[in-house]
Tab-separated table of C-alpha atoms in Angstrom:
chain	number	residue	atom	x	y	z
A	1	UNK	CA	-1.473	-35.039	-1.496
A	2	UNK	CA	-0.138	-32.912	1.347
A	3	UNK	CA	-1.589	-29.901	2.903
A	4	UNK	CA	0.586	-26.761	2.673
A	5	UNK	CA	2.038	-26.357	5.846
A	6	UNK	CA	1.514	-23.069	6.387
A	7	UNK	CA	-2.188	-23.427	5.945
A	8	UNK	CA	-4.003	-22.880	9.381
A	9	UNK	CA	-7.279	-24.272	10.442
A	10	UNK	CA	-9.093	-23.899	13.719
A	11	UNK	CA	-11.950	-25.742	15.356
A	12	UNK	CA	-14.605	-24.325	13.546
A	13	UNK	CA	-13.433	-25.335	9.772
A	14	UNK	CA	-12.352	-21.964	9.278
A	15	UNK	CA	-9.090	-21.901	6.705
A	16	UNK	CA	-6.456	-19.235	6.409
A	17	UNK	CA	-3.755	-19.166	3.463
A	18	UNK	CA	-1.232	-16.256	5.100
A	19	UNK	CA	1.138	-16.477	1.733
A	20	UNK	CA	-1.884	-14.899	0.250
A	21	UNK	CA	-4.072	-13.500	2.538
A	22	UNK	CA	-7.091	-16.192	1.253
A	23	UNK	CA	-9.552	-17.499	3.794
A	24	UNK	CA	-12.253	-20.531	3.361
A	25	UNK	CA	-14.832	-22.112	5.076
A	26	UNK	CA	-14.861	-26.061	5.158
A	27	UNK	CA	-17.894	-28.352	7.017
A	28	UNK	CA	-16.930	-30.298	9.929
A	29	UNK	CA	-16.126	-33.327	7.660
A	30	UNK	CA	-14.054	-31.265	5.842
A	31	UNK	CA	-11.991	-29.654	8.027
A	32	UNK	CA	-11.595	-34.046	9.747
A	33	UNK	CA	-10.008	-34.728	6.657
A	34	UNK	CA	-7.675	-31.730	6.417
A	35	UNK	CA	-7.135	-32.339	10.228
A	36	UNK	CA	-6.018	-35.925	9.059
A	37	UNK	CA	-4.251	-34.156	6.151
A	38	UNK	CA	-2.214	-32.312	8.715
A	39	UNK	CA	-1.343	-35.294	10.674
A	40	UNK	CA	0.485	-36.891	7.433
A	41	UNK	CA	-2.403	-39.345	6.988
A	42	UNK	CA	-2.563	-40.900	3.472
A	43	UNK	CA	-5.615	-41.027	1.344
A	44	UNK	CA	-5.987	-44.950	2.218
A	45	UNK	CA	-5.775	-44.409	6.141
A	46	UNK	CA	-8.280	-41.061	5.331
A	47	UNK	CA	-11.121	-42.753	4.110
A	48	UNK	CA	-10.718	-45.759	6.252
A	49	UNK	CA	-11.227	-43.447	9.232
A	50	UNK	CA	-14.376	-41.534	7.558
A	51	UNK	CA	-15.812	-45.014	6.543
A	52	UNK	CA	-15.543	-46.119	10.037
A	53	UNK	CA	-17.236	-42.723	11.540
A	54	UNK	CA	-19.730	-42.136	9.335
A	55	UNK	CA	-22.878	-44.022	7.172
A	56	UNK	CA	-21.166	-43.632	3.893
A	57	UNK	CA	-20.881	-46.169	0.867
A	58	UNK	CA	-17.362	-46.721	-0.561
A	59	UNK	CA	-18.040	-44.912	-4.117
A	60	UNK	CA	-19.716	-41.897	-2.854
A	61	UNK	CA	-17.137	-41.159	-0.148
A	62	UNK	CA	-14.782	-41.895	-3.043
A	63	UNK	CA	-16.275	-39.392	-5.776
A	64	UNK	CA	-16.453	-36.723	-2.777
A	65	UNK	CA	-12.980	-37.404	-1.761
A	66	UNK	CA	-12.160	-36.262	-4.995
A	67	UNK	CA	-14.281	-33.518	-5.077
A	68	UNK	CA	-12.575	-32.114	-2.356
A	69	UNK	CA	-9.289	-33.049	-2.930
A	70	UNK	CA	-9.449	-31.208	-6.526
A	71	UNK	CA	-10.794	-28.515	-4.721
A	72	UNK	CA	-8.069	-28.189	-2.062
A	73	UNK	CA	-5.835	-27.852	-5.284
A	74	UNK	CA	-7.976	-25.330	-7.130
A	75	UNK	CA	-7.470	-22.979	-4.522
A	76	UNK	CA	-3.700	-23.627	-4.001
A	77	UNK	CA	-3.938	-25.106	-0.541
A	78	UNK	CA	-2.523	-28.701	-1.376
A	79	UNK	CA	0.240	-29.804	-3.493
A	80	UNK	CA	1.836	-33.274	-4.410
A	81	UNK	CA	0.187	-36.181	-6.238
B	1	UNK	CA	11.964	5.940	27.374
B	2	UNK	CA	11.519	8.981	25.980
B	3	UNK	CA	14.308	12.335	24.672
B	4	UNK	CA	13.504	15.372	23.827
B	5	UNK	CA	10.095	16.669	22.141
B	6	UNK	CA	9.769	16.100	18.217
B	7	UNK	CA	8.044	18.795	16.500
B	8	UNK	CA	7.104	16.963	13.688
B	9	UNK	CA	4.791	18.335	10.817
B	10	UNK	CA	2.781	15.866	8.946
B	11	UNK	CA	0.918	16.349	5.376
B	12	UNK	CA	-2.137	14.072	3.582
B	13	UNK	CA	-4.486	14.780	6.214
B	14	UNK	CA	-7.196	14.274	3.703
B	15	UNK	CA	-8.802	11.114	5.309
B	16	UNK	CA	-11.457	11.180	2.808
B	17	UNK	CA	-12.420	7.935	0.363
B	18	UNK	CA	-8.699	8.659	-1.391
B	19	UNK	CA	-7.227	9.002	1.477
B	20	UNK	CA	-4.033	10.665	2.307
B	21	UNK	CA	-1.271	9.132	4.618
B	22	UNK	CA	-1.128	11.768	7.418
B	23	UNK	CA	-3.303	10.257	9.704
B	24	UNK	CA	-2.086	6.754	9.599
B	25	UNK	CA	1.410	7.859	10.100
B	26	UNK	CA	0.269	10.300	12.715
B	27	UNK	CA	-1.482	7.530	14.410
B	28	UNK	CA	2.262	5.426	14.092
B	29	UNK	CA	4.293	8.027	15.135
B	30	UNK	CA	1.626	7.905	18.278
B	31	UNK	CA	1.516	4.335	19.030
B	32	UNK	CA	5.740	4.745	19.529
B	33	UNK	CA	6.634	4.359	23.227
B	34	UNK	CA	10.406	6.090	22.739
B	35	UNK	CA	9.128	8.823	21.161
B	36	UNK	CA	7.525	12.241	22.377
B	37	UNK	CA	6.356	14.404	20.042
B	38	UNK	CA	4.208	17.220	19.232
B	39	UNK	CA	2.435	16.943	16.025
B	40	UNK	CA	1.900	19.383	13.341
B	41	UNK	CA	-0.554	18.614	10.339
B	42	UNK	CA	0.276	21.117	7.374
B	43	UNK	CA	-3.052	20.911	5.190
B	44	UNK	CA	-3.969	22.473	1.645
B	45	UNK	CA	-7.732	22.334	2.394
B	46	UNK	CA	-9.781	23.589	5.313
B	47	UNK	CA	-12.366	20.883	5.012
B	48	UNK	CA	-9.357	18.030	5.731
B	49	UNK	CA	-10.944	15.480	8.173
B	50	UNK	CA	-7.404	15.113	10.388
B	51	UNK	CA	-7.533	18.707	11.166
B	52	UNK	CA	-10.517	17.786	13.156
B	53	UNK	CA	-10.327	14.460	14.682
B	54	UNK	CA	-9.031	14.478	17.888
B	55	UNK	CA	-5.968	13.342	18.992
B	56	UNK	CA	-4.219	13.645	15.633
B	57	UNK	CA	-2.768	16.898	15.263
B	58	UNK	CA	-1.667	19.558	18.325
B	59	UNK	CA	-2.224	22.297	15.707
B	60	UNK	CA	-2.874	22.331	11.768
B	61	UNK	CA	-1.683	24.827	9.682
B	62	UNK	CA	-3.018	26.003	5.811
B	63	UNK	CA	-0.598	25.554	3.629
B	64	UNK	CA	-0.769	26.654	-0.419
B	65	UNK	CA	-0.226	23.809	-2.970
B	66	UNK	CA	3.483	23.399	-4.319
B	67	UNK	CA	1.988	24.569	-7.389
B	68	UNK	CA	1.689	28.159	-6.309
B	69	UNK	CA	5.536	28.169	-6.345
B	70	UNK	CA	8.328	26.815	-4.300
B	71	UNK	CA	9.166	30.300	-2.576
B	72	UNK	CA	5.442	31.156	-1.638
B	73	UNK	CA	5.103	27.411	-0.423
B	74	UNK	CA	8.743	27.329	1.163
B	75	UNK	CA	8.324	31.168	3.000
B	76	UNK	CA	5.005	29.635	4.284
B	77	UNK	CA	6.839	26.510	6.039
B	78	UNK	CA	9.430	28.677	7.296
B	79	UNK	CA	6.616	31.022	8.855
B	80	UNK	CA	5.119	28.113	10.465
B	81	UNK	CA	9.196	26.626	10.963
B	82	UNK	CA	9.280	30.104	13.020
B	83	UNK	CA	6.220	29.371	15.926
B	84	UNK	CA	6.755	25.452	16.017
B	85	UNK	CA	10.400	24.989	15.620
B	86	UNK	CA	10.468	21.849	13.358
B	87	UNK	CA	12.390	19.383	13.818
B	88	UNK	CA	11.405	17.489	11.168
B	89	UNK	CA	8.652	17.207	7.919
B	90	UNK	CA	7.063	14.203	6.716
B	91	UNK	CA	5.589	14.828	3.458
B	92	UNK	CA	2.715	12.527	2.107
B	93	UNK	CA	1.546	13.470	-1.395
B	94	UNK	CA	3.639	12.232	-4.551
B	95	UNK	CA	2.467	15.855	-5.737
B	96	UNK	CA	4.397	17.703	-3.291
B	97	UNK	CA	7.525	15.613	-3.010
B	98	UNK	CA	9.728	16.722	-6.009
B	99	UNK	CA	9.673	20.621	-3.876
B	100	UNK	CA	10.553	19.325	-0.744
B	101	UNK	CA	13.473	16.594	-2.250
B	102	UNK	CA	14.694	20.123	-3.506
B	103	UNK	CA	14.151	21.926	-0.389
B	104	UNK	CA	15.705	19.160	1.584
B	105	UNK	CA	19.204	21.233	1.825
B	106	UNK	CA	17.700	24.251	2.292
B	107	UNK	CA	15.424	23.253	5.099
B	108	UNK	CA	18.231	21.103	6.625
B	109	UNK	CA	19.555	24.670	7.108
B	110	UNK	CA	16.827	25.825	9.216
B	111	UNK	CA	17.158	22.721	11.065
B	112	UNK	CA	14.418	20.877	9.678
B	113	UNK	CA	14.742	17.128	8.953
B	114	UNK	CA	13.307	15.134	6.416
B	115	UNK	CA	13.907	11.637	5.032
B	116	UNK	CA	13.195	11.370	1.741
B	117	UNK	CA	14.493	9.330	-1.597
B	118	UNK	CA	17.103	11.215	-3.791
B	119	UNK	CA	15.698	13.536	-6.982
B	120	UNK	CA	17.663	10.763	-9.412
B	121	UNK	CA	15.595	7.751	-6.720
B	122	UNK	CA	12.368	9.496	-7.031
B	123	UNK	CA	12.512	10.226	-11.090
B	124	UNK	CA	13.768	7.013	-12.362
B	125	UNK	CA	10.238	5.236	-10.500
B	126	UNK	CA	8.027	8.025	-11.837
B	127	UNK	CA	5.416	5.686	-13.752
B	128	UNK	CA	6.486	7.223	-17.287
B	129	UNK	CA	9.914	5.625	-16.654
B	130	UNK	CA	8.628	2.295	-15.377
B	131	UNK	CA	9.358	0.064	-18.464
B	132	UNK	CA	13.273	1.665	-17.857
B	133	UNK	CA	13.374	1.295	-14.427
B	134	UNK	CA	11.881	-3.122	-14.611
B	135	UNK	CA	14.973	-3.036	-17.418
B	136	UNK	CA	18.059	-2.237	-15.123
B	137	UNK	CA	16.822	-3.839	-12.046
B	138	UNK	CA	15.430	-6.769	-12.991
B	139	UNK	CA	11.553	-6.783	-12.199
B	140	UNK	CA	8.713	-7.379	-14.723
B	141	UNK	CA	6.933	-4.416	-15.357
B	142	UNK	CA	3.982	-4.111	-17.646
B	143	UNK	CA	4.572	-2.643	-20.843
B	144	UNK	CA	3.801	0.869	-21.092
B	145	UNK	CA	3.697	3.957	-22.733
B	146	UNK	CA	3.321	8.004	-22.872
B	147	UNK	CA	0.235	9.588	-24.079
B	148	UNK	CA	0.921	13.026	-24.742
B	149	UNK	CA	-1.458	13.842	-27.379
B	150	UNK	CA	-4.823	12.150	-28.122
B	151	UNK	CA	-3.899	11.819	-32.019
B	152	UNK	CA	-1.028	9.185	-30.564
B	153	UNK	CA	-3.763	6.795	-28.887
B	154	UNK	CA	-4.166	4.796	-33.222
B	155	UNK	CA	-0.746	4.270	-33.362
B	156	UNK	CA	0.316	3.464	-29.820
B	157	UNK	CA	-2.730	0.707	-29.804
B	158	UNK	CA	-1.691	-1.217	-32.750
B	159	UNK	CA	1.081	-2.280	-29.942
B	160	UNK	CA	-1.277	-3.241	-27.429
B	161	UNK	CA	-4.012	-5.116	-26.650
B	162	UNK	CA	-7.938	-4.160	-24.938
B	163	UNK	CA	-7.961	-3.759	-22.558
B	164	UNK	CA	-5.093	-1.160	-21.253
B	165	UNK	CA	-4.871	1.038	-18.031
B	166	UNK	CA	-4.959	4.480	-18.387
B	167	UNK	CA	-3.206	6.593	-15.861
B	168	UNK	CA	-2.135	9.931	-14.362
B	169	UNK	CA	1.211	10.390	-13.714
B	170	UNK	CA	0.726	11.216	-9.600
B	171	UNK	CA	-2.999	9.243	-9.350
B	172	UNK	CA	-5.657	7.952	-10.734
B	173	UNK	CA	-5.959	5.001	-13.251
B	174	UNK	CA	-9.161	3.506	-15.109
B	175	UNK	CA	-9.210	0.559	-17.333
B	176	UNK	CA	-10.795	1.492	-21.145
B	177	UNK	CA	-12.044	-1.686	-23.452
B	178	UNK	CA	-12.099	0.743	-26.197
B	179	UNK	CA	-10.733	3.821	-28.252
B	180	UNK	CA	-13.246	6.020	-27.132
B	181	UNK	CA	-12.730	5.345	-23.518
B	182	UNK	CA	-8.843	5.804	-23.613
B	183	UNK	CA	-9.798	9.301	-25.424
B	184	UNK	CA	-12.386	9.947	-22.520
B	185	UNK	CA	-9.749	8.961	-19.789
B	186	UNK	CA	-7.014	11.313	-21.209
B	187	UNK	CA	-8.675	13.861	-21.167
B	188	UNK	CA	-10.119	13.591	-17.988
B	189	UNK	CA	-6.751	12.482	-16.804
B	190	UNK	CA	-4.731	15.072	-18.257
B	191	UNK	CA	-6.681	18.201	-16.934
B	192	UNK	CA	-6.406	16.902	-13.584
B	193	UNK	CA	-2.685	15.692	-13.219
B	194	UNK	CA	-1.587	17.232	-16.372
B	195	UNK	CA	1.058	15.260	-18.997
B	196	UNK	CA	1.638	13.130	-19.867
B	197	UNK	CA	-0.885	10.249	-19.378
B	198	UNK	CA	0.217	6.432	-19.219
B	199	UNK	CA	-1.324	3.999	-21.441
B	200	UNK	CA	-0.393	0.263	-19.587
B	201	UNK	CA	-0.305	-3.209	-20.664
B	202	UNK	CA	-3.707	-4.646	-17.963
B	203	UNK	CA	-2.112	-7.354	-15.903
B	204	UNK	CA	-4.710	-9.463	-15.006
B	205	UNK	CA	-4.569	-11.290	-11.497
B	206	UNK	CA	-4.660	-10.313	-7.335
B	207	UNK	CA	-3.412	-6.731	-6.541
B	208	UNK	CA	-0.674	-7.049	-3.695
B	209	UNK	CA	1.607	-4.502	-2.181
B	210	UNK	CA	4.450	-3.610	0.043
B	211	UNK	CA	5.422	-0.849	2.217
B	212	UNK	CA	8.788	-0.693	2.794
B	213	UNK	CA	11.457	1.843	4.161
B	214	UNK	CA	15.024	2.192	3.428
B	215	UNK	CA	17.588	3.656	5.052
B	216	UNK	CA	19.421	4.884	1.939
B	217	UNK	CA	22.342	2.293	2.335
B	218	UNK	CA	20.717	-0.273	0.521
B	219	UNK	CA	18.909	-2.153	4.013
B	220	UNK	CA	15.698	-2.447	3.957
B	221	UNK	CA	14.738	-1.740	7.468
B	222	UNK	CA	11.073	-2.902	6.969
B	223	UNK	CA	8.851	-4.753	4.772
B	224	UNK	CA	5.241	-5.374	4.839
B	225	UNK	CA	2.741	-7.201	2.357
B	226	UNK	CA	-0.793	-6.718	1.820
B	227	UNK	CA	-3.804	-7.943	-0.129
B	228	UNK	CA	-6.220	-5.793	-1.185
B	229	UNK	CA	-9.371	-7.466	-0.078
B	230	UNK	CA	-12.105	-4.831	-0.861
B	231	UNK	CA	-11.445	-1.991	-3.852
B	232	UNK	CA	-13.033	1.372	-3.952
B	233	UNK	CA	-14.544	2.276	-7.204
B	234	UNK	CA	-11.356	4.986	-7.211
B	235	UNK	CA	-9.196	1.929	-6.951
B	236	UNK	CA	-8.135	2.309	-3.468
B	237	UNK	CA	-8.249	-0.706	-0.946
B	238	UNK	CA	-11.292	-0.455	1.604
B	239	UNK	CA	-9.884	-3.473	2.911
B	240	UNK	CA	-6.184	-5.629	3.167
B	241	UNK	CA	-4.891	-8.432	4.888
B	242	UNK	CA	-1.249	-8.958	5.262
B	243	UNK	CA	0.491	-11.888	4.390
B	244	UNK	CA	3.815	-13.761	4.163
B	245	UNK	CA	5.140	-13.855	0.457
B	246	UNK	CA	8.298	-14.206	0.449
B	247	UNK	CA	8.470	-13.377	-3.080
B	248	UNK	CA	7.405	-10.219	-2.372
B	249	UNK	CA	9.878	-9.690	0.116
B	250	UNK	CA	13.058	-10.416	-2.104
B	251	UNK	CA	11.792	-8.915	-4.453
B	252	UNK	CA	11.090	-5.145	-2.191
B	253	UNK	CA	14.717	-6.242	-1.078
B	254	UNK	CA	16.357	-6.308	-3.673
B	255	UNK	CA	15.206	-3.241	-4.912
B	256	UNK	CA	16.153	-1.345	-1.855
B	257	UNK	CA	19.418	-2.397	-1.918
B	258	UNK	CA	19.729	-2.363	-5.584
B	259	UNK	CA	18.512	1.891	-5.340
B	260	UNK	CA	19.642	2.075	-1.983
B	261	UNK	CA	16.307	3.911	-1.673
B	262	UNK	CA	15.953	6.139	1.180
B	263	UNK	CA	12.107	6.610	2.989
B	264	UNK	CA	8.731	4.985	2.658
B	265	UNK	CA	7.981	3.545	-0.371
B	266	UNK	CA	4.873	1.363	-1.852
B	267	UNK	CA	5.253	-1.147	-4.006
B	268	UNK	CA	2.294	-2.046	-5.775
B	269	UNK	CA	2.358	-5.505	-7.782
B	270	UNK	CA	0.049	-8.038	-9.678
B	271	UNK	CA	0.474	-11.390	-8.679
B	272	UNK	CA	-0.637	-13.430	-11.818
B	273	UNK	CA	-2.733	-16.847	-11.559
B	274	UNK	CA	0.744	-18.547	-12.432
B	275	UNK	CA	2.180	-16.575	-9.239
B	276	UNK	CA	4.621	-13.961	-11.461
B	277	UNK	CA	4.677	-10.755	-9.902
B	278	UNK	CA	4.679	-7.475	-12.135
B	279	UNK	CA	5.736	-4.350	-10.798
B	280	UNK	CA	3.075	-1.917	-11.738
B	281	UNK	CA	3.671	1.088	-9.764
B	282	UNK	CA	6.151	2.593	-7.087
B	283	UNK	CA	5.009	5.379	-4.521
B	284	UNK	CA	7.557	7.570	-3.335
B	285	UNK	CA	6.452	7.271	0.104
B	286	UNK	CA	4.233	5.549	3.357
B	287	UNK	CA	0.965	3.989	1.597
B	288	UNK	CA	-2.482	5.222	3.391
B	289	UNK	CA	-2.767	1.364	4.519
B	290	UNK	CA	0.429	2.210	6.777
B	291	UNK	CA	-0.785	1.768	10.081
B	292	UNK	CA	-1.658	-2.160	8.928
B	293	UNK	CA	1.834	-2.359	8.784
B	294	UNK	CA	1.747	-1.172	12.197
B	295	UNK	CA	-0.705	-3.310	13.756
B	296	UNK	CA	1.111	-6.218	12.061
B	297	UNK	CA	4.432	-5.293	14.248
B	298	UNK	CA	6.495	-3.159	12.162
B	299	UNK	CA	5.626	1.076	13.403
B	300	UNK	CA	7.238	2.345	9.938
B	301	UNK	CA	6.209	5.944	10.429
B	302	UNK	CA	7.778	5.529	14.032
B	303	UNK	CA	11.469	4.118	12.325
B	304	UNK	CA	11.234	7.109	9.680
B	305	UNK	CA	10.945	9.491	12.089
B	306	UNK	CA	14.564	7.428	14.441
B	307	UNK	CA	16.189	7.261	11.021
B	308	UNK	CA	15.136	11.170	10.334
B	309	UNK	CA	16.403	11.729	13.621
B	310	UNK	CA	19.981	9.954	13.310
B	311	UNK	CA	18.669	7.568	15.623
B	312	UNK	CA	19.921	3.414	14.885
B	313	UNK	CA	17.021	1.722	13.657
B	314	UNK	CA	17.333	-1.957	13.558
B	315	UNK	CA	16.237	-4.089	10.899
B	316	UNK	CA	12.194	-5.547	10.991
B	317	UNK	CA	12.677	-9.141	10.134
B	318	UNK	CA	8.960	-10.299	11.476
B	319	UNK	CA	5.508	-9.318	10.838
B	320	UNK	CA	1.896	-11.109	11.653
B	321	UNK	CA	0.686	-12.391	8.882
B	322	UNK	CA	-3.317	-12.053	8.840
B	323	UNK	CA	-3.783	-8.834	10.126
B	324	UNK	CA	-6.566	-6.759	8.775
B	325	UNK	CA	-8.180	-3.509	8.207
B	326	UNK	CA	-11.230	-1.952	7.151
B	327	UNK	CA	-12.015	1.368	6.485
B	328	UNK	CA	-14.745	3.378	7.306
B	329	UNK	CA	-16.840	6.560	7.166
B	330	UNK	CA	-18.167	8.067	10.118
B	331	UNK	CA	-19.824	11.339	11.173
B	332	UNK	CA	-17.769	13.653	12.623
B	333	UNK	CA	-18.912	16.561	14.441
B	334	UNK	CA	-17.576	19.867	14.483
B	335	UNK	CA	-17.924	23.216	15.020
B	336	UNK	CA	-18.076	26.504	12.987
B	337	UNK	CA	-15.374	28.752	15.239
B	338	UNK	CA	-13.034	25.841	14.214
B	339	UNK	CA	-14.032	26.399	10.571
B	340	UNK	CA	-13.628	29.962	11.047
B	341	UNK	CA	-10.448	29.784	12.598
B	342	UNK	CA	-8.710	27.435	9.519
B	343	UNK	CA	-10.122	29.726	7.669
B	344	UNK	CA	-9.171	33.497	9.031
B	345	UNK	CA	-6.260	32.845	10.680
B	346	UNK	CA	-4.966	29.591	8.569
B	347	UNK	CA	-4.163	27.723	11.579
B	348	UNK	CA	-6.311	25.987	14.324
């Protein structure tokens, strides 16, 4: 899954869509992995990095990755697979 | 750099909660460093906010509604034509634009300038014509009909679905769920605008619009898009961010050089959750939410007034997308001689 390129996030986790004026707010987790997102990372080389930062067990981080991912879609700021 | 002194009068200085489009395109023509102007506001009510605020208008004149008759409403522009020497008149209100699209030769005579669409340009958009007008040039346009009597609402319905728009053929538009409602609606519709009233297919999805200008060759010499972010209750955005659709874009484009429409125009579309765009409505002229365009890096009211002038304007390729606005209310203060004066002498 790829981020839309033209989908801009700052420092803060604060996301803005300008091919339709949406805006979001992500936590700082969140806006890592979009970071990551940005930077071409795949999905395997994502959660490999959050595993190694932070105290999380493989099938949680999974079923959140998911979460979010889905979510990144429901609101039209990802596309691909 | 700046020429010679525009005398340019401005209507819509109503900067109420349906606002008109004076002030924003006063505040444009303002913000231009080539121009110098002196500003005229031409106002049909003595309580309209932008003959007060400061810095808007160097003098505001009474004017009576178009509806009085073209020679009363034409003898008073010439009176005023006589102290301020016009240059030029930038109307705002769909109301008033069919006398002044007929006046345009006869004020062009007196040396008075305006830029406005064609009679043919500004009839085939009226919102009666719409289902026409998305047939020979190609845009989706919801499906809509003329109410001219309330005994047509039983069979007109058995075509649509609840629930429908219902609107008035210069403003206003409120969705009904049922029969009763569309009845209600006319009727408060029709006594206001007058017929006929517009029964439309409800697109459901995100409002979006353009303001545009053309020069009347068919270039579109700007283009900006807006979301409405925050609706009043009388439908009319509180709130809009711009943003780069370059759907939107063709399709103002394509319009403008398909009608090779000449002045401001609004596009107003519904982007549906499947990301078609329907046409629902086209104003005749600069949007209230103008000076957003502004702000964003296209001064539309500035290249109206160039293009008005004879002056090369060149094509707007580039706006910022994410630019806001929000309106507000505030308190202003005034005082009764300047009440008095709008009122006795019909200027201030």
């Amino acid at each position: 899954m790829k981020i839309k390129p033209s989908v801009a996030l700052n420092d803060n986790g604060f996301l803005f869509d300008p091919s339709t004026g949406e805006s979001f707010t992500t936590n700082m987790v969140g806006k890592e992995i979009i970071f990551m997102m940005k930077q071409r990372f795949d999905s395997v080389q994502i959660r490999s990095a959050i595993l190694e930062k932070y105290d999380v067990d493989e099938w949680t981080l999974e079923k959140n990755l998911i979460d979010f991912y889905s979510m990144l879609q429901h609101f039209n700021l990802a596309e691909g697979d | 750099m700046k020429g010679k002194k525009l005398h340019i009068a401005v209507t819509g200085l109503n900067n109420t909660d349906n606002p008109g489009p004076g002030v924003p395109v006063i505040r444009g023509i303002r913000d231009s460093s080539e121009l110098e102007v002196k500003i005229i506001g031409l106002a049909y009510e003595n309580l309209e906010p932008g003959i007060y605020m400061p810095g808007i208008t160097d003098k505001s004149y009474l004017i009576p509604y178009p509806s009085s008759g073209t020679k009363v409403f034409l003898n008073r522009i010439l009176e005023i034509h006589e102290k301020e020497q016009l240059d030029l008149i930038i109307p705002n209100f769909d109301a008033e634009l069919f006398t002044f699209i007929k006046s345009a030769d006869l004020l062009a005579g007196h040396g008075i300038q305006t830029f406005l669409p064609s009679l043919e340009q500004f009839e085939e958009r009226s919102k009666a014509k719409l289902p026409e007008f998305g047939k020979k040039y190609g845009v989706k346009v919801p499906d809509s009909r003329e109410l001219i009597s309330e005994k047509e609402i039983p069979g007109i319905m058995e075509e649509f679905e609840y629930p429908v728009l219902v609107k008035g053929k210069f403003y206003d538009a409120y969705i009904a769920y049922t029969p009763d409602q569309i009845s209600g609606f006319f009727h408060k519709i029709a006594s206001k605008w007058g017929l006929p009233v517009i029964l439309q297919d409800f697109i459901k999805g995100t409002e979006v619009n353009v303001v545009a200008l053309g020069d009347g060759t068919g270039r579109t010499v700007a283009s900006v898009s807006m979301r409405k972010q925050f609706i009043t209750d009388k439908g009319k955005a509180w709130s809009g961010i711009t943003i780069e659709d370059p759907k939107m874009t063709e399709i103002t484009r394509e319009l403008i050089a398909l009608t090779k429409w000449r002045g401001g125009m609004e596009l107003e579309m519904i982007k549906t959750s499947s990301s078609e765009y329907f046409l629902i409505e086209i104003n005749p002229r600069i949007p209230a939410w103008v000076y957003l365009a502004v702000g964003a890096g296209q001064n539309i009211p500035e290249a109206l007034v160039k293009l008005a002038m004879g002056m090369d304007v060149p094509t707007m390729e580039h706006y910022k997308a994410g630019k806001m606005f929000i309106r507000y209310s505030w308190d202003m203060l005034g005082d009764i001689g300047q009440f008095e004066k709008i009122n006795m002498n019909g200027e201030l």
